[in-house]
Short mmCIF file of N, CA and C in Angstrom, two decimals:
data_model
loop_
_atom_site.label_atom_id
_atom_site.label_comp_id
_atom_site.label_asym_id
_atom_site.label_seq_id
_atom_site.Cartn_x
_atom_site.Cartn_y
_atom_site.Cartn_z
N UNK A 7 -182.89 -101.23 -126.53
CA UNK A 7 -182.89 -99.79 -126.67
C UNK A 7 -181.45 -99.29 -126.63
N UNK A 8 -180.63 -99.05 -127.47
CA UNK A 8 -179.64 -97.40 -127.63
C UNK A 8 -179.37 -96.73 -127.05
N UNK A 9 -178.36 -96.59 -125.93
CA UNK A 9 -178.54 -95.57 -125.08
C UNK A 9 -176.97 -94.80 -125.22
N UNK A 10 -176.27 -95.47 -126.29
CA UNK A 10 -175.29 -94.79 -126.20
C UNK A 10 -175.32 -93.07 -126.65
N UNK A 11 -176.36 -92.98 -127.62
CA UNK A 11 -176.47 -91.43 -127.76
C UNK A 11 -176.79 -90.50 -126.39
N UNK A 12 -177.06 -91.10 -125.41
CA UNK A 12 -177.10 -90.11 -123.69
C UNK A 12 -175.76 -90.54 -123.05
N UNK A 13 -174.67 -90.98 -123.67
CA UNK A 13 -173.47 -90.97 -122.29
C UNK A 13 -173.17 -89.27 -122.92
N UNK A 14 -172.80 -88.87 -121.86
CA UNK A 14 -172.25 -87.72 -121.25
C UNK A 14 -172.72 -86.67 -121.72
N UNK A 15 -174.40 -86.73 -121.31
CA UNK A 15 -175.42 -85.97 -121.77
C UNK A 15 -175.95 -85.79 -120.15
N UNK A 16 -176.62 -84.47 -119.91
CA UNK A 16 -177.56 -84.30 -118.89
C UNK A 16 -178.28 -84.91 -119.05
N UNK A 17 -178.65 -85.68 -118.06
CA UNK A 17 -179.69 -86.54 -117.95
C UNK A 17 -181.15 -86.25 -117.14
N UNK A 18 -180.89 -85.99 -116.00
CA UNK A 18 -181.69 -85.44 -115.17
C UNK A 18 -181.23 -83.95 -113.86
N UNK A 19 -182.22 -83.11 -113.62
CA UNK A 19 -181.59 -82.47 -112.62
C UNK A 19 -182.67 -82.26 -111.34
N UNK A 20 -181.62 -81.97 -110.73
CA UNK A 20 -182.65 -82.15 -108.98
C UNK A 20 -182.47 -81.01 -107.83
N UNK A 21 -183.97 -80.64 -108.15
CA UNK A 21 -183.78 -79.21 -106.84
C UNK A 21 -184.27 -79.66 -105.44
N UNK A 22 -183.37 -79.12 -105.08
CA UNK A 22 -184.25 -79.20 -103.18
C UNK A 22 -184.61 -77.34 -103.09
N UNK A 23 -186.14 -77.75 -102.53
CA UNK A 23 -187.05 -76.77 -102.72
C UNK A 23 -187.74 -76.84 -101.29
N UNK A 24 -188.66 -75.44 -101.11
CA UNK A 24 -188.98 -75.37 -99.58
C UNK A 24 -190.21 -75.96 -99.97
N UNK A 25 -190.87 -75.79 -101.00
CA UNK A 25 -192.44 -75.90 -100.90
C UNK A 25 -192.54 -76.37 -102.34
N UNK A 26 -192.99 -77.36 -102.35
CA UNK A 26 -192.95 -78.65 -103.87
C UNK A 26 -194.25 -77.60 -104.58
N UNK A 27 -195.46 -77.57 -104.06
CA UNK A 27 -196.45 -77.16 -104.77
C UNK A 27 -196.10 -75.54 -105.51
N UNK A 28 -195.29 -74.67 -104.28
CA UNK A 28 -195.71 -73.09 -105.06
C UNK A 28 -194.44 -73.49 -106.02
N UNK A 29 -193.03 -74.43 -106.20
CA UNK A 29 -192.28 -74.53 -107.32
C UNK A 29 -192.79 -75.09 -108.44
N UNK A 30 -193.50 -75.71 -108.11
CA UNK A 30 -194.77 -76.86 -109.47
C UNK A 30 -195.66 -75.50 -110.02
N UNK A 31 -195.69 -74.61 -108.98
CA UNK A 31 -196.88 -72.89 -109.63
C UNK A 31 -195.89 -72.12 -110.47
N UNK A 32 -194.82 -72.13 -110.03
CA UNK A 32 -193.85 -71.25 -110.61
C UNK A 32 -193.75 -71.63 -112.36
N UNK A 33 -192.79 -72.69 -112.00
CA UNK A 33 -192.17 -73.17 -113.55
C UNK A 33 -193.48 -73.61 -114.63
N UNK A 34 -194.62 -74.47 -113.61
CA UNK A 34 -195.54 -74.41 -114.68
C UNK A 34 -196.16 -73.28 -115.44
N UNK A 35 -196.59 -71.95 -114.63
CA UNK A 35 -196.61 -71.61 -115.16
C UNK A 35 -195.87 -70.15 -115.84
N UNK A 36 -194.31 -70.03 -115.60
CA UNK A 36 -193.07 -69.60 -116.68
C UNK A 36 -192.81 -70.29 -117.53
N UNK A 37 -193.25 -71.88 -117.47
CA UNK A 37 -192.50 -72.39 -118.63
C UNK A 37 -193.56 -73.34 -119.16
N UNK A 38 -194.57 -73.50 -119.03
CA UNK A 38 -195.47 -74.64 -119.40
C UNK A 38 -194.89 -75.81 -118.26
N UNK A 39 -194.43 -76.53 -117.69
CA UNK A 39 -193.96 -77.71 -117.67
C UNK A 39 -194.74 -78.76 -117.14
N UNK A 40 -194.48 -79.97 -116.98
CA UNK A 40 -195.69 -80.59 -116.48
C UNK A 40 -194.77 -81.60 -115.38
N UNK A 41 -195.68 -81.93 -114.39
CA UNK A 41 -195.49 -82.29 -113.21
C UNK A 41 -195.55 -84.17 -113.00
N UNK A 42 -194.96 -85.04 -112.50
CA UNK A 42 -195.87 -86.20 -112.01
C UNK A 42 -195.46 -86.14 -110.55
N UNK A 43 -196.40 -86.00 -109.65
CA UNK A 43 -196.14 -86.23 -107.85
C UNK A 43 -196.10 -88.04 -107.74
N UNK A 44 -194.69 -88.02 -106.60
CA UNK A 44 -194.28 -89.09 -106.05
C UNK A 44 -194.62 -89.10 -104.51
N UNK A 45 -195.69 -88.89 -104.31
CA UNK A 45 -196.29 -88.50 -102.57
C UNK A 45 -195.73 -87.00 -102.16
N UNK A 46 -195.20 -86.81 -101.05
CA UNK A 46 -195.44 -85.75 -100.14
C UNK A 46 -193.81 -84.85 -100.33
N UNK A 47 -193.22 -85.99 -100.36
CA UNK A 47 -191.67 -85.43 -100.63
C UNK A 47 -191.02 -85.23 -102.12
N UNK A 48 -191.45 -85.87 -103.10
CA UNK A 48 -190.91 -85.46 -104.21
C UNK A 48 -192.28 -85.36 -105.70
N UNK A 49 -191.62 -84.44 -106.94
CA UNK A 49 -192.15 -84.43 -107.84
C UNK A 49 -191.09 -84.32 -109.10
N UNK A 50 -191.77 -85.75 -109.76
CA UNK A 50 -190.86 -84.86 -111.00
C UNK A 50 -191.28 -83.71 -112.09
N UNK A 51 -190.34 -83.24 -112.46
CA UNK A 51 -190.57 -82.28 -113.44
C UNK A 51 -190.26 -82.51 -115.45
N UNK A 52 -191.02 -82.68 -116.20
CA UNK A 52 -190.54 -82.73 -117.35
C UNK A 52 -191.08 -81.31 -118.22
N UNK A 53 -190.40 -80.85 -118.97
CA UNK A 53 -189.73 -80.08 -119.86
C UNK A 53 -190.36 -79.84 -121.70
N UNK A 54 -190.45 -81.41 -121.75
CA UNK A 54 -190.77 -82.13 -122.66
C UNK A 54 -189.74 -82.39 -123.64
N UNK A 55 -188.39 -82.39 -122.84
CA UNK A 55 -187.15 -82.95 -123.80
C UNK A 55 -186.65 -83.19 -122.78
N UNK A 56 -186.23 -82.49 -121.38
CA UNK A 56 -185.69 -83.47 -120.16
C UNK A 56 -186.68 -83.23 -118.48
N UNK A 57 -186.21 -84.14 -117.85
CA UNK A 57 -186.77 -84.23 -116.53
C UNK A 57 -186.13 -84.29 -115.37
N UNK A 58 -186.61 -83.74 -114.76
CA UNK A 58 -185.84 -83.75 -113.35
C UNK A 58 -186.52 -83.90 -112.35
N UNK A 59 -186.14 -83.76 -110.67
CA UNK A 59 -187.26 -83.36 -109.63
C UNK A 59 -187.15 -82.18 -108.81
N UNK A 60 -188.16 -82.30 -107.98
CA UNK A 60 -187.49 -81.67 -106.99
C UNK A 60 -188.36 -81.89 -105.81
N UNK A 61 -187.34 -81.93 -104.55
CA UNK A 61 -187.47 -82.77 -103.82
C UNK A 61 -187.66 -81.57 -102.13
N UNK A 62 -188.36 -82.17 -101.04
CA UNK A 62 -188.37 -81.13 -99.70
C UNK A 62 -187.63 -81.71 -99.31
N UNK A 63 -186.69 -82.79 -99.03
CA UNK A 63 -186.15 -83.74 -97.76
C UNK A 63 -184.78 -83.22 -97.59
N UNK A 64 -184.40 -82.15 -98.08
CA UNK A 64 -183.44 -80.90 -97.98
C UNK A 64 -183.44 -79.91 -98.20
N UNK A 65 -182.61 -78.88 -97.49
CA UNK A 65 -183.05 -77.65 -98.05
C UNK A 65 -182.33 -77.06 -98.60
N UNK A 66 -183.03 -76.06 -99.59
CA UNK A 66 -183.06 -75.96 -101.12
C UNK A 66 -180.96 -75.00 -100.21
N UNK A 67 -180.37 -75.30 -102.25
CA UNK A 67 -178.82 -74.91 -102.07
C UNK A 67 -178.66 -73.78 -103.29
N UNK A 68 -179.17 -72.96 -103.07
CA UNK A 68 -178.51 -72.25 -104.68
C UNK A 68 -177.33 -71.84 -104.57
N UNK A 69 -176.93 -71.72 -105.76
CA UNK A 69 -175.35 -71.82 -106.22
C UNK A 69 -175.45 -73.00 -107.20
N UNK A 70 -174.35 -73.16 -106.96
CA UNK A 70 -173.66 -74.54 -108.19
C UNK A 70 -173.71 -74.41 -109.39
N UNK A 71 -173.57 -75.35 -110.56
CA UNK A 71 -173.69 -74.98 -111.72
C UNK A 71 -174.98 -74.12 -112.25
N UNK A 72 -174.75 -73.27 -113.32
CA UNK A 72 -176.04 -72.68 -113.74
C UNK A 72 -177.11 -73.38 -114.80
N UNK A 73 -178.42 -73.50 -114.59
CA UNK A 73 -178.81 -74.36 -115.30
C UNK A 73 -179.39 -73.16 -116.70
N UNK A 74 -179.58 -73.53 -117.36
CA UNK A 74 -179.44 -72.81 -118.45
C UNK A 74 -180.94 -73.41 -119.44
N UNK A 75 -182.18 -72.15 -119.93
CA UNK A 75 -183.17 -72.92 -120.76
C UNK A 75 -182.97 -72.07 -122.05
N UNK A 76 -183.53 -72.77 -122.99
CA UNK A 76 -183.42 -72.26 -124.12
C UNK A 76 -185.18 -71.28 -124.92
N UNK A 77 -185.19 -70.22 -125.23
CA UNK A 77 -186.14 -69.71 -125.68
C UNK A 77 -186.41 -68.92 -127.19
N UNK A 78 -187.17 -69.01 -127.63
CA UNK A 78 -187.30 -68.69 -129.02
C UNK A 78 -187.73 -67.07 -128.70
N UNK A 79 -188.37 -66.70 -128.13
CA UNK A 79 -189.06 -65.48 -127.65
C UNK A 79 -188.37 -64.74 -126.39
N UNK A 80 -187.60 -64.22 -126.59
CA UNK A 80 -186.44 -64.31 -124.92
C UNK A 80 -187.54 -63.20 -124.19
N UNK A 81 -187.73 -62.12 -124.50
CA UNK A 81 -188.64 -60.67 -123.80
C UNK A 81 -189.89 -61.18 -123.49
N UNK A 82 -191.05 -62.27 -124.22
CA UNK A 82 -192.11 -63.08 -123.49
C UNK A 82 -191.82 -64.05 -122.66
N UNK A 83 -190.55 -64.76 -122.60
CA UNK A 83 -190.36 -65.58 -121.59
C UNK A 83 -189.90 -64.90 -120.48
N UNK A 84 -189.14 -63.59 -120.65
CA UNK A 84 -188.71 -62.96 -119.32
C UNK A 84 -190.27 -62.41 -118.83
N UNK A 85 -191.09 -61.78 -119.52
CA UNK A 85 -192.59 -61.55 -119.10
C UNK A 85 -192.68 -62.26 -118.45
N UNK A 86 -193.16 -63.99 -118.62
CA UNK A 86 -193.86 -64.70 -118.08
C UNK A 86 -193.02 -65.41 -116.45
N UNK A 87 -191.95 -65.28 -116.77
CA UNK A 87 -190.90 -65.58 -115.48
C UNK A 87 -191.40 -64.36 -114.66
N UNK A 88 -191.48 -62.96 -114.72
CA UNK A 88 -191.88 -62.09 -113.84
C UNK A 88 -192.97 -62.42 -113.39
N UNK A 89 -194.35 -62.41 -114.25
CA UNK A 89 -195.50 -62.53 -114.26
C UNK A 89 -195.73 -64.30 -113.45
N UNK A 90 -194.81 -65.22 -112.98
CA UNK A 90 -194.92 -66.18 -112.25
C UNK A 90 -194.45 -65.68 -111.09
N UNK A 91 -193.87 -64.74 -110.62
CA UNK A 91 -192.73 -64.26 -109.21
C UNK A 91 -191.63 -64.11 -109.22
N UNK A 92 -191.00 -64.48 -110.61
CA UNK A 92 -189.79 -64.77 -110.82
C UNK A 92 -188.93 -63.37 -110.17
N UNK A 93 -187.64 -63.52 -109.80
CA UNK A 93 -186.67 -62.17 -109.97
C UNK A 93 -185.65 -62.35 -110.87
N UNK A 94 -185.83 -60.97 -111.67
CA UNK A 94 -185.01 -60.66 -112.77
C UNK A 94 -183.36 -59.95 -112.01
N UNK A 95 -182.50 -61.30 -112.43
CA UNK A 95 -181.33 -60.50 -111.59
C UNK A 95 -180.19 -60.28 -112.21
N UNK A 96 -179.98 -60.61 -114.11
CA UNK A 96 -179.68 -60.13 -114.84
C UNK A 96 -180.49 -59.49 -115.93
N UNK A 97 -180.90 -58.35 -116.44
CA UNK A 97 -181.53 -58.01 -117.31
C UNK A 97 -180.99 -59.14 -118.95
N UNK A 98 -181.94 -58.86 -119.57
CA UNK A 98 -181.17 -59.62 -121.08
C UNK A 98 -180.46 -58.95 -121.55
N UNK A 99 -179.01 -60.00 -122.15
CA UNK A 99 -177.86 -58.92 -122.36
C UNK A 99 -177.17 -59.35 -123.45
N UNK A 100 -176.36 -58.74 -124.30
CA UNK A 100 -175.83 -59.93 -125.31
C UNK A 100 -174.92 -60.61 -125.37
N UNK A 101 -174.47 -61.77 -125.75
CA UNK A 101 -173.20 -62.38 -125.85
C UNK A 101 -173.11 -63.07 -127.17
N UNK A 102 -171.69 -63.39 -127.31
CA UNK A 102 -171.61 -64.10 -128.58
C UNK A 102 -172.01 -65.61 -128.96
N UNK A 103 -173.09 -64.93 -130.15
CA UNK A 103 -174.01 -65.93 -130.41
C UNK A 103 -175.47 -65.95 -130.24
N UNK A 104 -175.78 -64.66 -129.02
CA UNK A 104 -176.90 -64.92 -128.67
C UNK A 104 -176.96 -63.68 -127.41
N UNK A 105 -178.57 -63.68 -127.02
CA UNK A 105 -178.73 -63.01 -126.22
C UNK A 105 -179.32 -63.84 -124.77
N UNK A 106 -179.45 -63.31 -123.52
CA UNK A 106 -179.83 -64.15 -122.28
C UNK A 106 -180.78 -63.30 -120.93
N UNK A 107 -180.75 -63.15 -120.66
CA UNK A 107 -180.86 -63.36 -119.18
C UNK A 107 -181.06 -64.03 -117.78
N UNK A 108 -181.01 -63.69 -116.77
CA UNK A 108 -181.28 -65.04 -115.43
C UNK A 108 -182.02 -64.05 -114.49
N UNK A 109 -182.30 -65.31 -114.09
CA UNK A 109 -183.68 -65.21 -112.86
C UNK A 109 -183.24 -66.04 -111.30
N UNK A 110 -184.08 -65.35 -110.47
CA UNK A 110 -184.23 -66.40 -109.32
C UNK A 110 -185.38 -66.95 -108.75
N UNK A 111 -185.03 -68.05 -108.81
CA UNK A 111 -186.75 -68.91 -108.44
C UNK A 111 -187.29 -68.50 -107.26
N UNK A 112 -188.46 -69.02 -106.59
CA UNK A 112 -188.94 -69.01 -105.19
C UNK A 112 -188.07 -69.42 -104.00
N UNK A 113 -186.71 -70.49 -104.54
CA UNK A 113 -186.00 -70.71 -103.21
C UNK A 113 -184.48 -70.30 -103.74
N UNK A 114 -184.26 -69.07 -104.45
CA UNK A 114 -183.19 -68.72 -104.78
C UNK A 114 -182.62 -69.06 -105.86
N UNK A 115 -182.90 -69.89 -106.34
CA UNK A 115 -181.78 -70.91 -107.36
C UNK A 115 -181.37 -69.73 -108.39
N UNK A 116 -180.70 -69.65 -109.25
CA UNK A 116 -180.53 -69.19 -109.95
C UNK A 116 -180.29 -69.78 -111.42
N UNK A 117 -180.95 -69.22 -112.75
CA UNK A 117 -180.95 -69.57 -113.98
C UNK A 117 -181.38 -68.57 -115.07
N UNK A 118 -180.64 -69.32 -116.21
CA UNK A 118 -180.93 -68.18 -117.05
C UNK A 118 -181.46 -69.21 -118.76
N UNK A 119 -181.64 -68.01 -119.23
CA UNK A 119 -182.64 -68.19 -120.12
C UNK A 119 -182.47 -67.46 -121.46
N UNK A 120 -181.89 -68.42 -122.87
CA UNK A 120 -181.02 -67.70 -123.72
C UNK A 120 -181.67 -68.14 -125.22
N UNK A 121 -181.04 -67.24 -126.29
CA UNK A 121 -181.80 -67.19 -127.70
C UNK A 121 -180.72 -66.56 -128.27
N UNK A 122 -180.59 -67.56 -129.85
CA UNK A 122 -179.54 -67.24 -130.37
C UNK A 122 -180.15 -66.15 -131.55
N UNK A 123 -178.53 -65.21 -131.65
CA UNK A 123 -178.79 -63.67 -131.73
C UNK A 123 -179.74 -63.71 -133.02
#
């Protein structure tokens, strides 16, 4: 297998979260995503182009880099981010190239969510 097309590609990303199940309620349903549980402490998360986890055996850090999703429909995906609990803590705004906004999950994190103009 080829793997040179993933060097210095995101590969995976990893949240520390207070409560695995209501973050598995959230994103599944803001974003569709689908889940596989690894017992009590971790789950991964796939996307259906990348995967990550997220994990209780720390507690959750927001800040750090911003993770960033991509949407074809930016005003139904900000719907459905509300309509999961989400907080809207930039409205959608424009920039060059495209328009965005960001949210904060159930344990703070922060991300945003963008569509080109």
């Amino acid at each position: 297998m080829d793997t040179t097309s993933d060097i210095k590609r995101i590969d995976y990303v990893e949240f520390n979260v207070t409560d695995i199940e209501a973050t598995k309620a959230f994103y599944g349903r803001a974003f569709g995503w689908q889940f596989k549980d690894y017992g009590p402490n971790y789950c991964e998360f796939s996307d259906g182009r990348l995967t990550g986890g997220f994990t209780n055996l720390e507690k959750p850090r927001p800040g750090g880099p911003l993770v960033i999703l991509y949407a074809d429909d930016l005003e139904a995906t900000l719907a459905s981010v509300e309509s999961a609990g989400g907080k809207i803590i930039r409205p959608i705004t424009d920039f060059p190239g495209g328009r965005r906004f960001h949210f904060g999950d159930p344990d703070g994190y922060e991300l945003a969510v963008w569509t080109r103009a």
